[in-house]
Amino acid sequence: MKIEDKEYSFEPVPQEKRNNFWKMLVVMLGFSFYSASMWAGGSLGEGLTFAQMIGVVMLGNLILGAFTGSLAYIAARTGLSTHLLAQYSFGQKGAYISSFMLSITQIGWFGVGLGMFAYPVHKVTGMPLVPLIVISGILMTSTAFFGMKALTIISFVAVPSIAILGSFSAGKAITDMGGVEQLFAYTPETSLGIAAALTITIGSFISGGTLTPDFTRYAKNSRHAVSTTVIAFFLGNTLMFLFGAIGVIATGHNDISDVMISQGIILPAIFVLGLNIWTTNDNSLYASALGFATMFKRPKVMMVLINGTISTVFALFLYNHFTTWLTFLGSTLPAIGSIIIVDYFFLKKRQYIAYGKAKIKDVNMAAVIAWAAGVIAGLTLPGVSSLNSLLVTGISYFILVKVMKTTTVTENIEEEEIIYEQVV
């Protein structure tokens, strides 16, 4: 049985289909230009001085860059998505855990994103809410349907637009409050601890960052994959945090669209908000479709349509009720990335058997147990929850594999006997 899927949901991306540095950079920047990061930046601005905020954001992005950069390297070397990489450690069916958790989270974020766009536009223009959501959902789903090519085109338009308009708005906010000196002289009314600030900074994007391989598998080489990923997080994510922090310090709003509306530039605000959410939502829908395509052995394009429809139909519910659930899911996802990193770098020593020649057992209990331990650590231990999850998971997985002497993947010498749906 063959499945037609041009997005390589079931096999490595061929070298001739890989993208150059600049195409990968705009895709990754579009991924990291994320509205929630502006909200997170606003939260930091409410509890830290501007100098403290910059230090926390730099440290947080250093950790995010190391995490996502490691995953980007693995993806470029293997050409595999997050979901196929997880099979090397979790097992072919054990990876359903990671694929389901990753995919359902992204479906939720797509619906939340629709609400984040529709509510402000409804408020400003008076346009009916439900038609706004439906039309936005159809448009965003349609571009995700066409895969990486459409994501690249949208990002080429969105990234510079968001950067230019966001910078203009931030500059105006700084001018209105009396200059850079006043910005650095700002003292928050409430105090936010460094551990809590790092939790916000890292936690705002580490769940999405776990899906980095879904995009960087298209990089021509590992150097392009790592550099574009690290640049995107240090540049894109840092800008989003700065926009949010400056906005809340100068105007009391931590969302750039609200800041721009208060500045009297309503149309650019709608434009920026739409593009910002569009790029993130398309990446979310693309990643969720890859996960379910791997689980259900169906083409990615089919899963895009199904997931986009579900997210659009339930967008209002997701926006109003899904935040707590997404927060919980966010604490479960970094553990998956930690296992992939430890398995590739420390256990397999960067030597994976080629996916087409790999014989993968169904379930590796060492990975399942380590993942569960990491989730519990992230939810219960004091300190930075994401780091707790990463460290406990990685250490537990390494020890369990050594103690249990588990072997998840062996080489299938008789290639002609491999039973697996191939991409055409």
Coordinates of C-alpha atoms in Angstrom, one line a residue:
M1 CA 0.0 0.0 0.0
K2 CA 1.3 3.4 -1.0
I3 CA 0.3 6.8 0.4
E4 CA 0.7 9.9 -1.7
D5 CA 2.1 12.5 0.5
K6 CA 4.3 15.2 -0.9
E7 CA 5.2 16.5 2.6
Y8 CA 7.2 13.4 3.5
S9 CA 5.2 12.4 6.5
F10 CA 6.5 8.8 6.4
E11 CA 10.1 9.1 5.2
P12 CA 13.1 11.5 5.2
V13 CA 13.0 14.6 3.1
P14 CA 15.2 14.0 0.0
Q15 CA 18.2 16.2 -0.3
E16 CA 17.0 17.7 -3.6
K17 CA 13.9 18.9 -1.8
R18 CA 15.7 20.8 0.9
N19 CA 15.6 24.6 1.2
N20 CA 18.5 27.2 1.4
F21 CA 19.5 29.3 4.3
W22 CA 17.2 32.3 3.5
K23 CA 14.1 30.2 3.0
M24 CA 14.6 28.4 6.2
L25 CA 15.3 31.6 8.1
V26 CA 12.0 33.2 7.1
V27 CA 10.1 30.0 8.0
M28 CA 11.7 29.8 11.4
L29 CA 11.3 33.5 12.0
G30 CA 7.6 33.2 11.1
F31 CA 7.5 30.3 13.7
S32 CA 9.1 32.4 16.4
F33 CA 7.1 35.6 15.8
Y34 CA 4.5 34.4 18.3
S35 CA 1.8 36.5 19.9
A36 CA 2.0 34.6 23.2
S37 CA 5.6 35.7 23.5
M38 CA 4.4 39.4 23.5
W39 CA 2.0 38.5 26.3
A40 CA 4.8 36.8 28.1
G41 CA 7.0 39.9 27.6
G42 CA 4.2 42.0 29.0
S43 CA 4.1 39.8 32.1
L44 CA 7.9 40.3 32.6
G45 CA 7.5 44.0 32.1
E46 CA 4.9 44.1 34.9
G47 CA 7.4 42.5 37.4
L48 CA 10.9 43.3 36.3
T49 CA 13.0 46.4 35.5
F50 CA 13.7 46.7 31.8
A51 CA 17.4 45.8 32.3
Q52 CA 16.4 42.7 34.3
M53 CA 13.9 41.7 31.6
I54 CA 16.6 41.9 28.9
G55 CA 18.9 39.6 31.0
V56 CA 16.1 37.1 31.7
V57 CA 15.1 37.0 28.0
M58 CA 18.6 36.5 26.8
L59 CA 19.2 33.6 29.3
G60 CA 15.8 32.1 28.4
N61 CA 16.5 32.3 24.7
L62 CA 19.9 30.8 25.2
I63 CA 18.3 27.8 26.8
L64 CA 15.6 27.7 24.1
G65 CA 18.2 28.1 21.4
A66 CA 20.3 25.2 22.8
F67 CA 17.2 22.9 23.0
T68 CA 15.7 23.8 19.6
G69 CA 19.1 24.0 17.9
S70 CA 19.9 20.4 19.0
L71 CA 16.6 19.2 17.6
A72 CA 17.2 21.2 14.4
Y73 CA 20.6 19.5 14.0
I74 CA 19.1 16.0 14.3
A75 CA 16.3 16.8 11.9
A76 CA 18.7 18.1 9.2
R77 CA 21.0 15.1 9.6
T78 CA 18.2 12.6 9.3
G79 CA 15.6 14.5 7.3
L80 CA 12.9 13.2 9.7
S81 CA 10.0 14.9 11.4
T82 CA 9.6 15.0 15.2
H83 CA 7.1 12.1 15.0
L84 CA 9.4 9.8 13.1
L85 CA 12.4 10.8 15.2
A86 CA 10.4 9.8 18.3
Q87 CA 10.0 6.3 17.0
Y88 CA 13.8 5.7 17.5
S89 CA 13.4 6.2 21.2
F90 CA 9.7 5.5 22.0
G91 CA 9.2 2.7 19.5
Q92 CA 6.8 2.8 16.5
K93 CA 3.6 2.6 18.6
G94 CA 5.1 4.1 21.7
A95 CA 5.7 7.3 19.6
Y96 CA 1.9 7.6 19.3
I97 CA 2.1 9.1 22.8
S98 CA 4.3 11.9 21.7
S99 CA 2.6 12.4 18.3
F100 CA -0.8 12.7 20.0
M101 CA 0.4 15.1 22.7
L102 CA 2.2 17.3 20.2
S103 CA -0.6 17.3 17.7
I104 CA -3.5 17.9 20.0
T105 CA -1.6 20.8 21.5
Q106 CA -1.1 22.4 18.1
I107 CA -4.8 21.9 17.2
G108 CA -5.6 23.8 20.4
W109 CA -3.2 26.6 19.6
F110 CA -4.7 27.0 16.1
G111 CA -8.2 27.5 17.6
V112 CA -6.9 29.8 20.3
G113 CA -5.1 31.8 17.6
L114 CA -8.3 32.3 15.7
G115 CA -9.9 33.7 18.8
M116 CA -6.9 35.9 19.4
F117 CA -7.4 37.4 16.0
A118 CA -11.2 37.5 15.8
Y119 CA -12.0 39.1 19.1
P120 CA -9.9 42.3 18.7
V121 CA -11.0 42.7 15.1
H122 CA -14.6 42.3 16.2
K123 CA -14.1 44.8 18.9
V124 CA -12.5 47.4 16.7
T125 CA -14.6 47.0 13.5
G126 CA -17.9 45.6 14.8
M127 CA -17.7 42.7 12.3
P128 CA -19.7 39.6 13.3
L129 CA -17.5 37.3 15.4
V130 CA -18.4 33.9 14.0
P131 CA -18.0 34.8 10.3
L132 CA -14.6 36.3 11.2
I133 CA -13.5 33.0 12.8
V134 CA -14.8 30.9 9.9
I135 CA -13.2 33.0 7.2
S136 CA -9.9 33.3 9.1
G137 CA -9.9 29.5 9.7
I138 CA -10.5 28.7 6.0
L139 CA -7.7 31.1 4.9
M140 CA -5.2 29.8 7.4
T141 CA -6.1 26.2 6.7
S142 CA -5.8 26.7 2.9
T143 CA -2.2 27.9 3.2
A144 CA -1.2 25.1 5.6
F145 CA -2.7 22.7 3.0
F146 CA 0.0 23.6 0.5
G147 CA 2.7 22.8 2.9
M148 CA 6.2 24.3 3.2
K149 CA 6.0 26.3 0.0
A150 CA 3.0 28.2 1.3
L151 CA 4.5 28.6 4.8
T152 CA 7.6 30.1 3.1
I153 CA 5.6 32.6 1.0
I154 CA 3.5 33.7 4.0
S155 CA 6.6 34.1 6.2
F156 CA 8.4 36.2 3.5
V157 CA 5.5 38.7 3.8
A158 CA 4.7 38.5 7.5
V159 CA 8.2 38.6 9.1
P160 CA 9.4 41.9 7.8
S161 CA 5.9 43.5 8.1
I162 CA 5.7 42.5 11.8
A163 CA 9.3 43.5 12.5
I164 CA 8.9 47.0 10.8
L165 CA 5.5 47.8 12.3
G166 CA 6.3 46.4 15.7
S167 CA 9.5 48.4 15.8
F168 CA 7.7 51.6 14.7
S169 CA 5.1 51.0 17.5
A170 CA 7.8 50.3 20.1
G171 CA 9.8 53.3 19.1
K172 CA 6.7 55.6 19.3
A173 CA 5.9 54.1 22.7
I174 CA 9.5 54.9 24.0
T175 CA 9.3 58.5 22.6
D176 CA 5.9 59.0 24.2
M177 CA 7.2 58.0 27.6
G178 CA 10.2 60.3 27.4
G179 CA 13.0 58.3 25.8
V180 CA 15.2 55.3 26.5
E181 CA 16.4 56.7 29.8
Q182 CA 12.8 56.6 31.1
L183 CA 12.4 53.1 29.9
F184 CA 15.5 51.9 31.9
A185 CA 14.4 54.0 34.8
Y186 CA 11.1 52.2 35.0
T187 CA 10.4 50.4 38.3
P188 CA 7.6 47.9 38.4
E189 CA 4.9 48.1 41.1
T190 CA 5.2 44.3 41.8
S191 CA 8.2 42.1 41.8
L192 CA 8.7 38.9 39.9
G193 CA 11.3 36.3 40.9
I194 CA 14.0 35.2 38.5
A195 CA 12.9 31.6 38.6
A196 CA 9.3 32.6 37.8
A197 CA 10.5 35.0 35.1
L198 CA 12.6 32.2 33.5
T199 CA 9.6 29.8 33.7
I200 CA 7.6 32.4 31.7
T201 CA 10.3 33.0 29.2
I202 CA 11.2 29.4 28.5
G203 CA 7.7 28.0 28.9
S204 CA 6.2 30.5 26.4
F205 CA 7.7 28.6 23.5
I206 CA 9.4 25.4 24.5
S207 CA 6.3 23.3 23.7
G208 CA 6.3 24.7 20.2
G209 CA 10.0 24.4 20.0
T210 CA 9.8 20.7 20.5
L211 CA 8.3 20.6 17.0
T212 CA 11.3 22.3 15.4
P213 CA 12.3 19.1 13.4
D214 CA 9.1 19.3 11.5
F215 CA 10.5 22.4 9.7
T216 CA 14.3 22.1 9.9
R217 CA 14.2 18.7 8.2
Y218 CA 13.9 20.8 5.0
A219 CA 17.3 22.5 5.7
K220 CA 20.0 21.7 3.1
N221 CA 22.5 20.9 5.9
S222 CA 22.8 20.9 9.7
R223 CA 24.7 24.2 9.7
H224 CA 21.7 25.9 8.1
A225 CA 19.2 24.2 10.3
V226 CA 21.0 25.2 13.6
S227 CA 21.9 28.7 12.6
T228 CA 18.4 29.6 11.3
T229 CA 16.8 28.2 14.4
V230 CA 19.1 29.9 16.9
I231 CA 18.9 33.2 15.0
A232 CA 15.1 32.9 14.9
F233 CA 14.8 32.4 18.6
F234 CA 17.3 35.1 19.5
L235 CA 15.9 37.6 17.0
G236 CA 12.3 36.8 16.6
N237 CA 11.5 35.7 20.1
T238 CA 13.5 38.5 21.7
L239 CA 11.7 41.1 19.5
M240 CA 8.3 39.7 20.6
F241 CA 9.3 39.9 24.2
L242 CA 10.6 43.5 23.8
F243 CA 7.4 44.6 22.0
G244 CA 5.3 43.2 24.8
A245 CA 7.5 44.6 27.6
I246 CA 7.7 48.1 26.1
G247 CA 4.0 48.0 25.4
V248 CA 3.0 47.3 29.0
I249 CA 5.6 49.7 30.4
A250 CA 4.5 52.6 28.1
T251 CA 0.8 52.0 27.7
G252 CA -0.4 49.3 30.0
H253 CA -1.1 46.9 27.1
N254 CA 1.0 43.7 26.6
D255 CA -0.4 42.8 23.2
I256 CA 1.1 44.8 20.3
S257 CA -2.3 45.1 18.6
D258 CA -3.8 46.8 21.7
V259 CA -0.7 49.0 21.9
M260 CA -1.0 50.1 18.3
I261 CA -4.8 50.7 18.7
S262 CA -4.1 52.9 21.7
Q263 CA -1.6 54.8 19.5
G264 CA -4.2 55.4 16.9
I265 CA -2.9 53.1 14.1
I266 CA -5.8 50.7 14.0
L267 CA -5.4 49.3 10.4
P268 CA -1.7 48.4 10.8
A269 CA -2.6 46.8 14.2
I270 CA -5.2 44.5 12.5
F271 CA -2.7 43.7 9.7
V272 CA 0.1 42.9 12.1
L273 CA -2.1 40.8 14.4
G274 CA -3.4 38.8 11.4
L275 CA 0.0 38.1 9.9
N276 CA 1.5 37.3 13.3
I277 CA -1.2 34.7 14.1
W278 CA -1.3 33.5 10.5
T279 CA 2.3 32.4 10.5
T280 CA 2.1 30.8 13.9
N281 CA -1.2 29.1 13.2
D282 CA 0.0 27.7 9.9
N283 CA 3.0 26.2 11.6
S284 CA 0.8 24.7 14.3
L285 CA -1.6 23.2 11.8
Y286 CA 1.2 21.8 9.7
A287 CA 2.9 20.2 12.7
S288 CA -0.4 18.7 14.0
A289 CA -1.2 17.3 10.6
L290 CA 2.2 15.6 10.4
G291 CA 1.6 13.9 13.8
F292 CA -1.8 12.5 13.0
A293 CA -0.6 11.5 9.5
T294 CA 2.1 9.4 11.1
M295 CA -0.4 7.9 13.6
F296 CA -3.3 7.1 11.2
K297 CA -1.2 6.5 8.1
R298 CA -3.1 9.1 6.1
P299 CA -1.7 11.9 3.8
K300 CA -0.8 15.1 5.6
V301 CA -3.0 17.2 3.4
M302 CA -6.0 15.2 4.5
M303 CA -5.1 15.7 8.2
V304 CA -4.6 19.5 7.6
L305 CA -8.2 19.8 6.4
I306 CA -9.6 17.7 9.3
N307 CA -7.6 19.4 12.0
G308 CA -8.3 22.9 10.6
T309 CA -12.0 22.2 10.5
I310 CA -12.0 20.9 14.1
S311 CA -10.0 23.9 15.3
T312 CA -12.3 26.4 13.5
V313 CA -15.5 24.8 14.7
F314 CA -14.3 24.8 18.3
A315 CA -12.3 28.1 18.2
L316 CA -14.5 30.0 20.6
F317 CA -14.5 27.1 23.1
L318 CA -10.8 26.7 22.7
Y319 CA -10.1 30.4 23.2
N320 CA -12.2 30.6 26.3
H321 CA -11.5 27.3 28.0
F322 CA -8.4 25.7 26.5
T323 CA -5.6 27.8 28.2
T324 CA -5.4 25.6 31.3
W325 CA -5.3 22.4 29.2
L326 CA -2.6 23.9 26.9
T327 CA -0.5 24.9 30.0
F328 CA -0.7 21.3 31.1
L329 CA 0.2 20.0 27.7
G330 CA 3.0 22.5 27.5
S331 CA 4.6 20.8 30.6
T332 CA 4.5 17.4 28.9
L333 CA 6.1 18.3 25.5
P334 CA 9.7 19.3 26.5
A335 CA 10.2 15.8 27.9
I336 CA 9.7 14.4 24.4
G337 CA 12.4 16.6 23.0
S338 CA 14.8 15.8 25.8
I339 CA 14.4 12.0 25.1
I340 CA 15.1 12.6 21.3
I341 CA 18.2 14.6 22.1
V342 CA 19.6 12.2 24.7
D343 CA 18.9 9.2 22.4
Y344 CA 20.6 10.7 19.4
F345 CA 23.6 12.4 20.9
F346 CA 24.4 10.4 24.0
L347 CA 23.2 6.9 23.4
K348 CA 23.4 6.5 19.6
K349 CA 26.4 8.9 19.3
R350 CA 24.8 10.6 16.3
Q351 CA 24.6 7.3 14.4
Y352 CA 21.0 6.5 13.5
I353 CA 20.2 3.6 11.2
A354 CA 18.6 5.0 8.1
Y355 CA 14.8 5.1 8.5
G356 CA 14.2 3.0 5.4
K357 CA 16.5 0.2 6.8
A358 CA 15.4 0.5 10.5
K359 CA 13.4 -2.3 12.2
I360 CA 11.7 -0.5 15.1
K361 CA 10.0 -2.4 17.9
D362 CA 6.6 -1.3 19.0
V363 CA 7.2 0.2 22.5
N364 CA 10.3 1.2 24.5
M365 CA 9.2 1.3 28.1
A366 CA 12.4 3.2 29.1
A367 CA 11.2 6.2 27.1
V368 CA 7.6 6.0 28.4
I369 CA 8.7 5.8 32.0
A370 CA 11.3 8.6 31.6
W371 CA 8.7 10.8 29.9
A372 CA 6.2 10.2 32.7
A373 CA 9.0 11.1 35.3
G374 CA 9.8 14.3 33.4
V375 CA 6.1 15.4 33.3
I376 CA 5.7 14.8 37.1
A377 CA 8.9 16.7 37.7
G378 CA 7.8 19.6 35.6
L379 CA 4.5 19.8 37.4
T380 CA 5.7 19.3 41.0
L381 CA 9.3 20.4 41.6
P382 CA 10.2 24.0 42.5
G383 CA 12.2 26.2 40.2
V384 CA 11.9 26.4 36.5
S385 CA 9.4 23.8 35.5
S386 CA 10.6 23.3 31.9
L387 CA 14.2 22.8 33.0
N388 CA 13.1 20.4 35.6
S389 CA 11.2 18.4 33.0
L390 CA 14.1 18.4 30.6
L391 CA 16.7 17.4 33.1
V392 CA 14.8 14.7 34.9
T393 CA 13.6 13.2 31.6
G394 CA 17.0 13.1 30.0
I395 CA 18.8 11.7 33.0
S396 CA 16.1 9.1 33.6
Y397 CA 16.0 8.0 30.0
F398 CA 19.8 7.6 29.8
I399 CA 19.9 5.5 33.1
L400 CA 16.9 3.4 32.2
V401 CA 18.2 2.5 28.8
K402 CA 21.5 1.4 30.3
V403 CA 19.9 -0.5 33.2
M404 CA 17.2 -2.2 31.1
K405 CA 19.6 -2.7 28.2
T406 CA 16.8 -1.8 25.7
T407 CA 17.4 -1.8 22.0
T408 CA 14.6 0.0 20.1
V409 CA 16.0 0.0 16.6
T410 CA 17.9 -2.7 14.7
E411 CA 18.9 -2.8 11.0
N412 CA 16.6 -4.7 8.7
I413 CA 19.0 -6.3 6.3
E414 CA 16.3 -7.7 4.1
E415 CA 15.0 -4.4 2.8
E416 CA 12.5 -5.9 0.5
E417 CA 10.6 -7.3 3.4
I418 CA 10.0 -3.9 5.1
I419 CA 6.3 -3.4 5.5
Y420 CA 5.7 0.4 5.7
E421 CA 3.7 2.9 3.8
Q422 CA 6.1 4.8 1.5
V423 CA 5.9 8.4 0.3
V424 CA 5.6 8.9 -3.5

